[in-house]
PDB file of C-alpha atoms (C1' of nucleotides) in Angstrom:
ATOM      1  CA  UNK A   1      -3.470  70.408  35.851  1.00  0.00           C
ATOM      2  CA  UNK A   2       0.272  70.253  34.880  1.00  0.00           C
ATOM      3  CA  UNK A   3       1.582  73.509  36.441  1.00  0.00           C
ATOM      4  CA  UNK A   4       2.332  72.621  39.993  1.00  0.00           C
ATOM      5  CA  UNK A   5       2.147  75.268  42.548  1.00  0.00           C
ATOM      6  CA  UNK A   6       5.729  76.490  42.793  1.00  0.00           C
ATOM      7  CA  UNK A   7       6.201  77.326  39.114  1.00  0.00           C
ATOM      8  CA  UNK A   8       3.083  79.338  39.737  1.00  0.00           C
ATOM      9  CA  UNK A   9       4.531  80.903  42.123  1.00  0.00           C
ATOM     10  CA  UNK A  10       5.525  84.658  41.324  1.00  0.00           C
ATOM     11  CA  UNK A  11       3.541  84.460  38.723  1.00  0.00           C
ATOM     12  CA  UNK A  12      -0.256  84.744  39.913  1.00  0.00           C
ATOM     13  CA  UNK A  13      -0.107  88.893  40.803  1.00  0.00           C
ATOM     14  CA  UNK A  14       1.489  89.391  36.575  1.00  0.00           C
ATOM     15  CA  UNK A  15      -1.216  87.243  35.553  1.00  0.00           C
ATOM     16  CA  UNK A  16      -3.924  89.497  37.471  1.00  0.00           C
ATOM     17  CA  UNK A  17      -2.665  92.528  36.009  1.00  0.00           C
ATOM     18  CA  UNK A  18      -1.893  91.249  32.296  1.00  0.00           C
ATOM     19  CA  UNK A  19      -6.040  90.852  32.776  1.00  0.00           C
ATOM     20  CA  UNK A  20      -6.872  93.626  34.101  1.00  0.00           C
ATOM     21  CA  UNK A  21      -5.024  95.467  31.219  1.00  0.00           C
ATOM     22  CA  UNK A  22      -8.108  94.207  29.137  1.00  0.00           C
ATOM     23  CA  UNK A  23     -10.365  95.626  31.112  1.00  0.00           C
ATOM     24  CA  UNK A  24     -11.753  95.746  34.656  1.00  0.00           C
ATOM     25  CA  UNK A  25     -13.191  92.927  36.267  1.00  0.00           C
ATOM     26  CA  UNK A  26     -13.778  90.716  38.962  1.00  0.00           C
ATOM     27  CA  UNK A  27     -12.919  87.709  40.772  1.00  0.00           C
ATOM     28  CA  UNK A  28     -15.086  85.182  39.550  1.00  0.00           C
ATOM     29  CA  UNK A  29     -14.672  86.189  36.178  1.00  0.00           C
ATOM     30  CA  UNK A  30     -10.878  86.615  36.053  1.00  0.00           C
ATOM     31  CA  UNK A  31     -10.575  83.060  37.850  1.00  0.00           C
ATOM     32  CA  UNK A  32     -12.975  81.673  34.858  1.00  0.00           C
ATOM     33  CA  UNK A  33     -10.974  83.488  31.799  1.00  0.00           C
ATOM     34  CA  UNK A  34      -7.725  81.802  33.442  1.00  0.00           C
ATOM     35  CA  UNK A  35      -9.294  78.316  33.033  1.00  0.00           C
ATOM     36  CA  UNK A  36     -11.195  79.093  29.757  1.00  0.00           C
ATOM     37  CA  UNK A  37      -7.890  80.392  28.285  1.00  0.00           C
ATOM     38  CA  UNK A  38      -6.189  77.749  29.177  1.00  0.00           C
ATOM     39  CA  UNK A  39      -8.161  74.858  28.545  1.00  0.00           C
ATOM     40  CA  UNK A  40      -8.478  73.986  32.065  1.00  0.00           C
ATOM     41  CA  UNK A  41      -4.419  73.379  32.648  1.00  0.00           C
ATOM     42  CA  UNK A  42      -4.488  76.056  34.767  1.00  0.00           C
ATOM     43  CA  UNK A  43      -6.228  77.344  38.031  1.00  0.00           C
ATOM     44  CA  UNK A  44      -5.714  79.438  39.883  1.00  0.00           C
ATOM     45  CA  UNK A  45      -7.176  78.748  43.431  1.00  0.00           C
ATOM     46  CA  UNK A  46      -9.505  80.976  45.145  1.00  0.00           C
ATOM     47  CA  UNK A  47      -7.622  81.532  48.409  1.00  0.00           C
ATOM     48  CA  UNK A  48      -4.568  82.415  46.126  1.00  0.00           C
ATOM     49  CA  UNK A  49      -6.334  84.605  43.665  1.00  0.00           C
ATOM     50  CA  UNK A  50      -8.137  86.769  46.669  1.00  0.00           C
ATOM     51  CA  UNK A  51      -4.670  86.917  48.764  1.00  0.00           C
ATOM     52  CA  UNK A  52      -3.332  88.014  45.575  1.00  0.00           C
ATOM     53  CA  UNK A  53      -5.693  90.983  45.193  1.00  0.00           C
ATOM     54  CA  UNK A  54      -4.681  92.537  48.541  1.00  0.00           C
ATOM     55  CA  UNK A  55      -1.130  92.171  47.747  1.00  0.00           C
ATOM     56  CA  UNK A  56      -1.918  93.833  44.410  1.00  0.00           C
ATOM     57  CA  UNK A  57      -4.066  96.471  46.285  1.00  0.00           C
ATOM     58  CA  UNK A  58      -1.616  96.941  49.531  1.00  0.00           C
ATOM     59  CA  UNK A  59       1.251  98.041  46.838  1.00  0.00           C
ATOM     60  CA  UNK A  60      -1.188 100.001  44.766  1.00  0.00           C
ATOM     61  CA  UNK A  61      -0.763  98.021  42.165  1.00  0.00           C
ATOM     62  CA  UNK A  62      -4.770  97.976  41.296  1.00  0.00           C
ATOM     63  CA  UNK A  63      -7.998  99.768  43.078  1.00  0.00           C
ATOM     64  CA  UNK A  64     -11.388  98.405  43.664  1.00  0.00           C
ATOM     65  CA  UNK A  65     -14.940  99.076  43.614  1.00  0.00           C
ATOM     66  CA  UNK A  66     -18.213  97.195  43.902  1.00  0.00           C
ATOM     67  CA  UNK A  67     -20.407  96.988  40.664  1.00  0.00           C
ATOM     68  CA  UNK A  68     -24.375  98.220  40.689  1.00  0.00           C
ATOM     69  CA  UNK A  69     -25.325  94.862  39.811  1.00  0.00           C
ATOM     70  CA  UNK A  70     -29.351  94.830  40.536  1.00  0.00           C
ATOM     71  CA  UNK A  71     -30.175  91.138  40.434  1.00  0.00           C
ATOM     72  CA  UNK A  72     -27.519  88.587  41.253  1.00  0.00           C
ATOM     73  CA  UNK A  73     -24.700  88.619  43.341  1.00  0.00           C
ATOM     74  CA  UNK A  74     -22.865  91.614  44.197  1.00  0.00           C
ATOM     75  CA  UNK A  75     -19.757  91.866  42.599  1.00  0.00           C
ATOM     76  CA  UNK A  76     -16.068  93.596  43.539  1.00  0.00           C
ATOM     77  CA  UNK A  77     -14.164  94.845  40.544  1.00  0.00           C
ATOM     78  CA  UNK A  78     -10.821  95.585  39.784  1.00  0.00           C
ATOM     79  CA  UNK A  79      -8.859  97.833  38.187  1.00  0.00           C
ATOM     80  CA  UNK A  80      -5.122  98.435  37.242  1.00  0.00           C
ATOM     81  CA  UNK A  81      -3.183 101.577  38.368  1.00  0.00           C
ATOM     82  CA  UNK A  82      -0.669 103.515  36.575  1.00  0.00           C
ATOM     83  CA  UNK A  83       1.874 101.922  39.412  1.00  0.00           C
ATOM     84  CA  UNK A  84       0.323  98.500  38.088  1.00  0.00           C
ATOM     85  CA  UNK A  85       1.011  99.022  34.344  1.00  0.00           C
ATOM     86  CA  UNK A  86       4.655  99.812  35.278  1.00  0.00           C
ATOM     87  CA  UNK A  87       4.503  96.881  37.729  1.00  0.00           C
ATOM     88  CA  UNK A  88       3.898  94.547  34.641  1.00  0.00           C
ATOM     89  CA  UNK A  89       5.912  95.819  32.873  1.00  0.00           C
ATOM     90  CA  UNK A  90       8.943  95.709  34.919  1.00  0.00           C
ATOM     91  CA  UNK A  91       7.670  92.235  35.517  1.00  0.00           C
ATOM     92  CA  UNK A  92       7.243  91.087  31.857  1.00  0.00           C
ATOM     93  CA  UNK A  93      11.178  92.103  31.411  1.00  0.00           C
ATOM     94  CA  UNK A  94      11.906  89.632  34.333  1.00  0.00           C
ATOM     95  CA  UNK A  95      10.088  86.778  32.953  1.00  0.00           C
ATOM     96  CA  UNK A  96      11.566  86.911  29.597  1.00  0.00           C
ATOM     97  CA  UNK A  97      15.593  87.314  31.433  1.00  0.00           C
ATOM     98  CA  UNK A  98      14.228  84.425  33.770  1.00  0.00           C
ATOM     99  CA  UNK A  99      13.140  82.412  31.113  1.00  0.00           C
ATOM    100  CA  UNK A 100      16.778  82.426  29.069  1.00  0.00           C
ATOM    101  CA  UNK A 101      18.258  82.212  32.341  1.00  0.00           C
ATOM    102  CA  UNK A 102      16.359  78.923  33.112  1.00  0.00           C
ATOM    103  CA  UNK A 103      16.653  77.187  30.261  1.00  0.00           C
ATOM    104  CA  UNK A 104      20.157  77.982  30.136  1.00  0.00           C
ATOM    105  CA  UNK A 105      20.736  76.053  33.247  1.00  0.00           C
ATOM    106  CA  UNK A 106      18.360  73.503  32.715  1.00  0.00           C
ATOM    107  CA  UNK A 107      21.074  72.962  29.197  1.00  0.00           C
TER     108      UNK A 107
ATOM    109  CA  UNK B   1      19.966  89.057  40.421  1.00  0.00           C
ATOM    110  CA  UNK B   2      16.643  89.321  37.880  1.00  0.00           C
ATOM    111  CA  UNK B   3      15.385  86.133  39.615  1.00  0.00           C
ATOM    112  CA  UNK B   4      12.896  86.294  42.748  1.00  0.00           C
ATOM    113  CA  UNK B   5      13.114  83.557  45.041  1.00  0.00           C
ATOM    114  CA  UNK B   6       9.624  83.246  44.123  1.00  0.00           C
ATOM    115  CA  UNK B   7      10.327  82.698  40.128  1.00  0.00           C
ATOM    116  CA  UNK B   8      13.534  80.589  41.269  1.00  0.00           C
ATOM    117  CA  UNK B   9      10.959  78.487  43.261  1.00  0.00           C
ATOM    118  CA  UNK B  10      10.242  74.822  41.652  1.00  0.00           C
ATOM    119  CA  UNK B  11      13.134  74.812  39.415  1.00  0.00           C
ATOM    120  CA  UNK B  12      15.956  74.624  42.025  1.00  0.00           C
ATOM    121  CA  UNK B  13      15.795  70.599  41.859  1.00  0.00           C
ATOM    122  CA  UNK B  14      15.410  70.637  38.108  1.00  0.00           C
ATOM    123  CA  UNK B  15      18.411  73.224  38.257  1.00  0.00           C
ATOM    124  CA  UNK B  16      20.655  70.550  39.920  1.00  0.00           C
ATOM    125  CA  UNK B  17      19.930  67.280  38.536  1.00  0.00           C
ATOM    126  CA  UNK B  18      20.632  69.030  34.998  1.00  0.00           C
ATOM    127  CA  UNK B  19      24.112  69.873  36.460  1.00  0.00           C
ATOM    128  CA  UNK B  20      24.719  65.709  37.583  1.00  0.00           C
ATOM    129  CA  UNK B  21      23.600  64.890  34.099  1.00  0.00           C
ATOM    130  CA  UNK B  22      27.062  65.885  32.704  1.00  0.00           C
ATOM    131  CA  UNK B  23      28.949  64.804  35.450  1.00  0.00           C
ATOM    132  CA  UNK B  24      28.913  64.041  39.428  1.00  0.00           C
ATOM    133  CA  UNK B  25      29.379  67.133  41.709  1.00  0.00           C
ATOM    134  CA  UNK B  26      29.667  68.515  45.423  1.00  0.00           C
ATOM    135  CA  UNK B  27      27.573  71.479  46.602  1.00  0.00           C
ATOM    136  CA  UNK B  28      30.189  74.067  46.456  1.00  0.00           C
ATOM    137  CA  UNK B  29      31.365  73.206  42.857  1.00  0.00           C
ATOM    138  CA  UNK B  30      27.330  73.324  41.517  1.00  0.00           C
ATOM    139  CA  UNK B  31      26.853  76.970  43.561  1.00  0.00           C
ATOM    140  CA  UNK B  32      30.502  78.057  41.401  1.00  0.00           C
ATOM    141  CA  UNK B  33      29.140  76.549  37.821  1.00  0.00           C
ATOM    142  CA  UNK B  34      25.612  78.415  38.226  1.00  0.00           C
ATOM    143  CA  UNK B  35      26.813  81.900  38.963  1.00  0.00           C
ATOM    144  CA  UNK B  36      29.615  81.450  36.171  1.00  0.00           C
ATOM    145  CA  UNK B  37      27.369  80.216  33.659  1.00  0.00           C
ATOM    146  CA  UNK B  38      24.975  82.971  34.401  1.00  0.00           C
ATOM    147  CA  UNK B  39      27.195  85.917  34.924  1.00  0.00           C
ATOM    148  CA  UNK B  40      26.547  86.027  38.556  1.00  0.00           C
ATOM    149  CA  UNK B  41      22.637  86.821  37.303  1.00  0.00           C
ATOM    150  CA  UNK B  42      21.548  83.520  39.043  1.00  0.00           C
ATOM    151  CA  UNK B  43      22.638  82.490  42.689  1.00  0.00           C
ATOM    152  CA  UNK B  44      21.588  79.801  44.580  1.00  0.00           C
ATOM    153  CA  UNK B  45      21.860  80.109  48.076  1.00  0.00           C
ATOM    154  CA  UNK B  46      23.998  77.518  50.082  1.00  0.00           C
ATOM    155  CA  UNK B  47      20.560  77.291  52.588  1.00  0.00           C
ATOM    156  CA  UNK B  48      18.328  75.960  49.172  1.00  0.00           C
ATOM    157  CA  UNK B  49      20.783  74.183  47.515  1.00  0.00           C
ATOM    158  CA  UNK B  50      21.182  71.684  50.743  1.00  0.00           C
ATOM    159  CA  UNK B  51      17.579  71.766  51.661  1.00  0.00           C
ATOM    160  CA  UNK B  52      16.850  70.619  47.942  1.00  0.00           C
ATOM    161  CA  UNK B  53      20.185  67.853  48.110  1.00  0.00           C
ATOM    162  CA  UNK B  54      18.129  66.103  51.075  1.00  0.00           C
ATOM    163  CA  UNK B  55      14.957  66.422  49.205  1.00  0.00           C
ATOM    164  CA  UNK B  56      16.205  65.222  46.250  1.00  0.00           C
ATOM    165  CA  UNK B  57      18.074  62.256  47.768  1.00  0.00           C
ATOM    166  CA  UNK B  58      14.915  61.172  49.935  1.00  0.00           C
ATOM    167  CA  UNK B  59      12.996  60.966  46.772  1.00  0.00           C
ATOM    168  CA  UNK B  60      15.735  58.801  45.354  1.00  0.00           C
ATOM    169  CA  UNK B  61      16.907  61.029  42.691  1.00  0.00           C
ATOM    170  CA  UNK B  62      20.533  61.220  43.633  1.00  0.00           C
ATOM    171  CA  UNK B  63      23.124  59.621  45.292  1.00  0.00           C
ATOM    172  CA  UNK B  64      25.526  60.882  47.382  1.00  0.00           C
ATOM    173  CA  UNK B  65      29.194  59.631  48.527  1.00  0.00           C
ATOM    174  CA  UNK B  66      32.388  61.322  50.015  1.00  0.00           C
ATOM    175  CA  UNK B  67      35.236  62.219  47.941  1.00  0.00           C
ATOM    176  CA  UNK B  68      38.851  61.104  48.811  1.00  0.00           C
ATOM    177  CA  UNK B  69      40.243  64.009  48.777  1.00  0.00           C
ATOM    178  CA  UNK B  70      43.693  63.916  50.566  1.00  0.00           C
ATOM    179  CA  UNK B  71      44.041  67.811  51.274  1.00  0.00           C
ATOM    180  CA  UNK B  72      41.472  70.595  51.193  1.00  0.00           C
ATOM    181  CA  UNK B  73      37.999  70.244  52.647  1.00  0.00           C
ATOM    182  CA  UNK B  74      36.433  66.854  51.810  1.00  0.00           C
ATOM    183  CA  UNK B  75      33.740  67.082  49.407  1.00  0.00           C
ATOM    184  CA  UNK B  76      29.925  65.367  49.340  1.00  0.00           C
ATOM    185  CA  UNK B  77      29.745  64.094  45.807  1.00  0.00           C
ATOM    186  CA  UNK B  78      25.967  63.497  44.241  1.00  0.00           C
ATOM    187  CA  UNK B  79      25.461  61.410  41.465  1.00  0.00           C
ATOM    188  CA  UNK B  80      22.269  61.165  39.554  1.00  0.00           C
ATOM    189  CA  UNK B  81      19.966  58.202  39.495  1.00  0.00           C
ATOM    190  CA  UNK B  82      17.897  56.201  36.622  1.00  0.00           C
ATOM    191  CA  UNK B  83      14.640  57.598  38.816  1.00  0.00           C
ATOM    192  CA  UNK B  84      16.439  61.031  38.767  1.00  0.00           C
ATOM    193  CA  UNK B  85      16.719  61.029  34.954  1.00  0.00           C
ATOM    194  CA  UNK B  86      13.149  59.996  34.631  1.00  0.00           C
ATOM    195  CA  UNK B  87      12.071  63.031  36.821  1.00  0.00           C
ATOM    196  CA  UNK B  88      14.104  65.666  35.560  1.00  0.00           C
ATOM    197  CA  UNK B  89      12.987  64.401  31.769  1.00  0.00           C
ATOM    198  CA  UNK B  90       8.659  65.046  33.458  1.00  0.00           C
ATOM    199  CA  UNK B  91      10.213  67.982  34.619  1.00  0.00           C
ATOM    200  CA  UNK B  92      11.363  69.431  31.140  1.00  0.00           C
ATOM    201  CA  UNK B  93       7.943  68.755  30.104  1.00  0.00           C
ATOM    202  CA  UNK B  94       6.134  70.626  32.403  1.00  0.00           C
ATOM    203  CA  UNK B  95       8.487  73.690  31.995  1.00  0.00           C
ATOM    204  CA  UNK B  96       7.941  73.589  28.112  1.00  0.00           C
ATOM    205  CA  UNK B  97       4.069  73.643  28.600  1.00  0.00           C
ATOM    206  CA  UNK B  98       4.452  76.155  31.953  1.00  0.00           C
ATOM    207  CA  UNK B  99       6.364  78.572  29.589  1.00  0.00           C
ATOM    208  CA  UNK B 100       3.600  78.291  26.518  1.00  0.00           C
ATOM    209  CA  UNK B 101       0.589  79.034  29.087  1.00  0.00           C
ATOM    210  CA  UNK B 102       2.221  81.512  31.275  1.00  0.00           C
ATOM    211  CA  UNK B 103       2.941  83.526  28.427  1.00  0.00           C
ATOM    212  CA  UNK B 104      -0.453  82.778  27.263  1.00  0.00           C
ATOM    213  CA  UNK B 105      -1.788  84.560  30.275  1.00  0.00           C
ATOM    214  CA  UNK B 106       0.632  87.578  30.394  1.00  0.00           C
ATOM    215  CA  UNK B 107      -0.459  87.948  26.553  1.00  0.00           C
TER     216      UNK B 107
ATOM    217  C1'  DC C   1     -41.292  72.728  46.091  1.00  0.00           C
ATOM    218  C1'  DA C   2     -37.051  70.980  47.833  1.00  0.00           C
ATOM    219  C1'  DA C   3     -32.505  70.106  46.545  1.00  0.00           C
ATOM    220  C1'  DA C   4     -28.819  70.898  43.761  1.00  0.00           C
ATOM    221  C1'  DT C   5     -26.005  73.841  41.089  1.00  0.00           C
ATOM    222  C1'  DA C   6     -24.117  78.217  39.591  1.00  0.00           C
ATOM    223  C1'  DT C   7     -22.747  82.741  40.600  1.00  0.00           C
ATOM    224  C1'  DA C   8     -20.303  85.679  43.707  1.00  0.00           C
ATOM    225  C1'  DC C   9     -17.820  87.005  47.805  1.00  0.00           C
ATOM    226  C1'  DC C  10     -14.488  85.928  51.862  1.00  0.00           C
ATOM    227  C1'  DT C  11     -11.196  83.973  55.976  1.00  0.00           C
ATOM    228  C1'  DT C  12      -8.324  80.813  58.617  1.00  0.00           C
ATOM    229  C1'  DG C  13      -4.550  78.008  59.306  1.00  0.00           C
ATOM    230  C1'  DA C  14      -1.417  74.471  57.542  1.00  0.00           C
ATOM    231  C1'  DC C  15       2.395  73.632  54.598  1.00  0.00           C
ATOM    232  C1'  DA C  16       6.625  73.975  52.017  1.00  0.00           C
ATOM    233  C1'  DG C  17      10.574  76.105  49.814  1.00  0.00           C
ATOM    234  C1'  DG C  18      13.901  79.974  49.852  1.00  0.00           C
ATOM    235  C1'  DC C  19      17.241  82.056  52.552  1.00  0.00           C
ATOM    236  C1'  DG C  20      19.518  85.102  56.298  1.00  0.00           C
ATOM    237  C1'  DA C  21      22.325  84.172  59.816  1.00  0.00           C
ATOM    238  C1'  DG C  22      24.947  81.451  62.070  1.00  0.00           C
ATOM    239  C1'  DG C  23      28.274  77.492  62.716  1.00  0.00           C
ATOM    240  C1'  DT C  24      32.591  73.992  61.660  1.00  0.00           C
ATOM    241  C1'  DA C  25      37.149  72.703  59.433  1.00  0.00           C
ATOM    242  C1'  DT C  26      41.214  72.962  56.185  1.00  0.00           C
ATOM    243  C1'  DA C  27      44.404  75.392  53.024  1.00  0.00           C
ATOM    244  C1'  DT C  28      46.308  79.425  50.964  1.00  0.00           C
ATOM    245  C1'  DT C  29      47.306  84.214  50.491  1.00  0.00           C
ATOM    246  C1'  DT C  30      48.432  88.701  52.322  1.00  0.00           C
TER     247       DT C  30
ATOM    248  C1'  DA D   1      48.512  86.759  62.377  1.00  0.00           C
ATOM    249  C1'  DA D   2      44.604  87.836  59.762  1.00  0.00           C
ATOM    250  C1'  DA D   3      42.040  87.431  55.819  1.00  0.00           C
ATOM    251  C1'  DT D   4      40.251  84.843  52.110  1.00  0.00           C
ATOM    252  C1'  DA D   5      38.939  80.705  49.672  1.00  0.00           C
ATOM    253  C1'  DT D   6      37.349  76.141  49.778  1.00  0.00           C
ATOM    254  C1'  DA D   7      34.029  73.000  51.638  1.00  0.00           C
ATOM    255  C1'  DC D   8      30.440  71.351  54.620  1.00  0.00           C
ATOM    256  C1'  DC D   9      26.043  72.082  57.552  1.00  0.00           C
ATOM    257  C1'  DT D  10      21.612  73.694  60.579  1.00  0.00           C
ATOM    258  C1'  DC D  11      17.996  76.638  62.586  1.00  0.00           C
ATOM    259  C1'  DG D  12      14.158  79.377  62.224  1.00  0.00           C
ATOM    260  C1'  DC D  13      11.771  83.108  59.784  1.00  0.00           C
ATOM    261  C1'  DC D  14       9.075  84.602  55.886  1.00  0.00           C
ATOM    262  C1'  DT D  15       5.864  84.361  52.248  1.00  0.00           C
ATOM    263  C1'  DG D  16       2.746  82.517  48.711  1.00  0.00           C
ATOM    264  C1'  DT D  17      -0.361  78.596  47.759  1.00  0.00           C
ATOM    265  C1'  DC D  18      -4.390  76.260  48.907  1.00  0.00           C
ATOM    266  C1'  DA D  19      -7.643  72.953  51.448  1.00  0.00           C
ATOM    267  C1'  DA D  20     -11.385  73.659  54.022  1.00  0.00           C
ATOM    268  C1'  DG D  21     -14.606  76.180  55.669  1.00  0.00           C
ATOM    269  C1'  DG D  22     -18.091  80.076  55.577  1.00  0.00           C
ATOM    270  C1'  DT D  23     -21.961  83.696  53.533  1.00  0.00           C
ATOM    271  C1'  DA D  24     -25.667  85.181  50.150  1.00  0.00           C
ATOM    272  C1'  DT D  25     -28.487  85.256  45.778  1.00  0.00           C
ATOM    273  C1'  DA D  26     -30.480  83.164  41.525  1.00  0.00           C
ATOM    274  C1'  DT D  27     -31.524  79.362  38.563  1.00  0.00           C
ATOM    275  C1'  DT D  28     -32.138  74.611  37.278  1.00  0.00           C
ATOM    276  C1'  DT D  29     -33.594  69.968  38.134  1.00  0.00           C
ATOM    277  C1'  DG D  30     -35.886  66.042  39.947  1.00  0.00           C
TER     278       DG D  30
END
DNA sequence: CAAATATACCTTGACAGGCGAGGTATATTT
DNA sequence: AAATATACCTCGCCTGTCAAGGTATATTTG
């Protein structure tokens, strides 16, 4: 793991929604594409990911339903609102200011 | 501002010992160059920027003595140390890679 | 077949950094 | 005399991360 908890910070609910733009899915699988996409440098931790989702959900930002899985586990899906597209998008413009603006200071 | 406290997050230390790279400083002086050097985008608050000077000292990364000033206010001067060098250089790593995968995950 | 592992969900409470709000003191400007 | 600028500092709140714990089902392994 190199990215430590506070540059992750801020980050987690744009990385939710960036997935969701794919497609809808759920928990388990979103936390496993993270890793997988990564190469395992990156995590993102349970507790955070599901505290994330009702964040994301309180602001409207995505909706949920539970799949009509027959055999397995029962799963909750996600999906991104049209207040969540705009939501990422508004963020992506941040994160590319904020990354100038960083290295800038950081010479 | 375009930065959330919660972007800002983990690069406030980073943000300061790249400042005593160039040259020693005092608190108020560091709070002036940031906002000038970022158009008044960027602000770090007076309440971070100390909380991060005692971090930073207790992990040995700076230094800190008083100025002589003989009028004015008198001014807490930090200086960067070898151990400070050596973190801020892990930290430049780390933001290199952070940027690569978090853009990797916002696609 | 029992135990372990994988899939899938969730909550609680601790922790740490940012920062609003407040404070002190000196020098200059209005 | 009051306001502003320079310069320092602390207290306590807020919020996001996450360790640790929990539940339930299905498959693999010894």
């Amino acid at each position: 793991m190199s990215i430590t908890s506070d540059i992750l910070r801020g980050h987690t609910e744009a990385i939710i929604l960036s997935h969701l733009l794919e497609q809808d899915s759920y928990g388990y699988q979103i936390n496993k594409d993270i890793m997988r996409k990564t190469d395992n440098k990156y995590e993102l931790k349970e507790a955070t990911l599901y505290s994330a989702f009702r964040r994301l959900e309180q602001a409207g930002y995505i909706r949920t339903y539970w799949g009509n899985e027959t055999v397995g586990a029962r799963r909750r899906y996600y999906s991104i609102t049209e207040e969540g597209r705009k939501a990422y998008k508004s963020y992506r413009r941040d994160w590319e200011e904020a990354k100038v603006t960083i290295d800038q200071l950081l010479k």
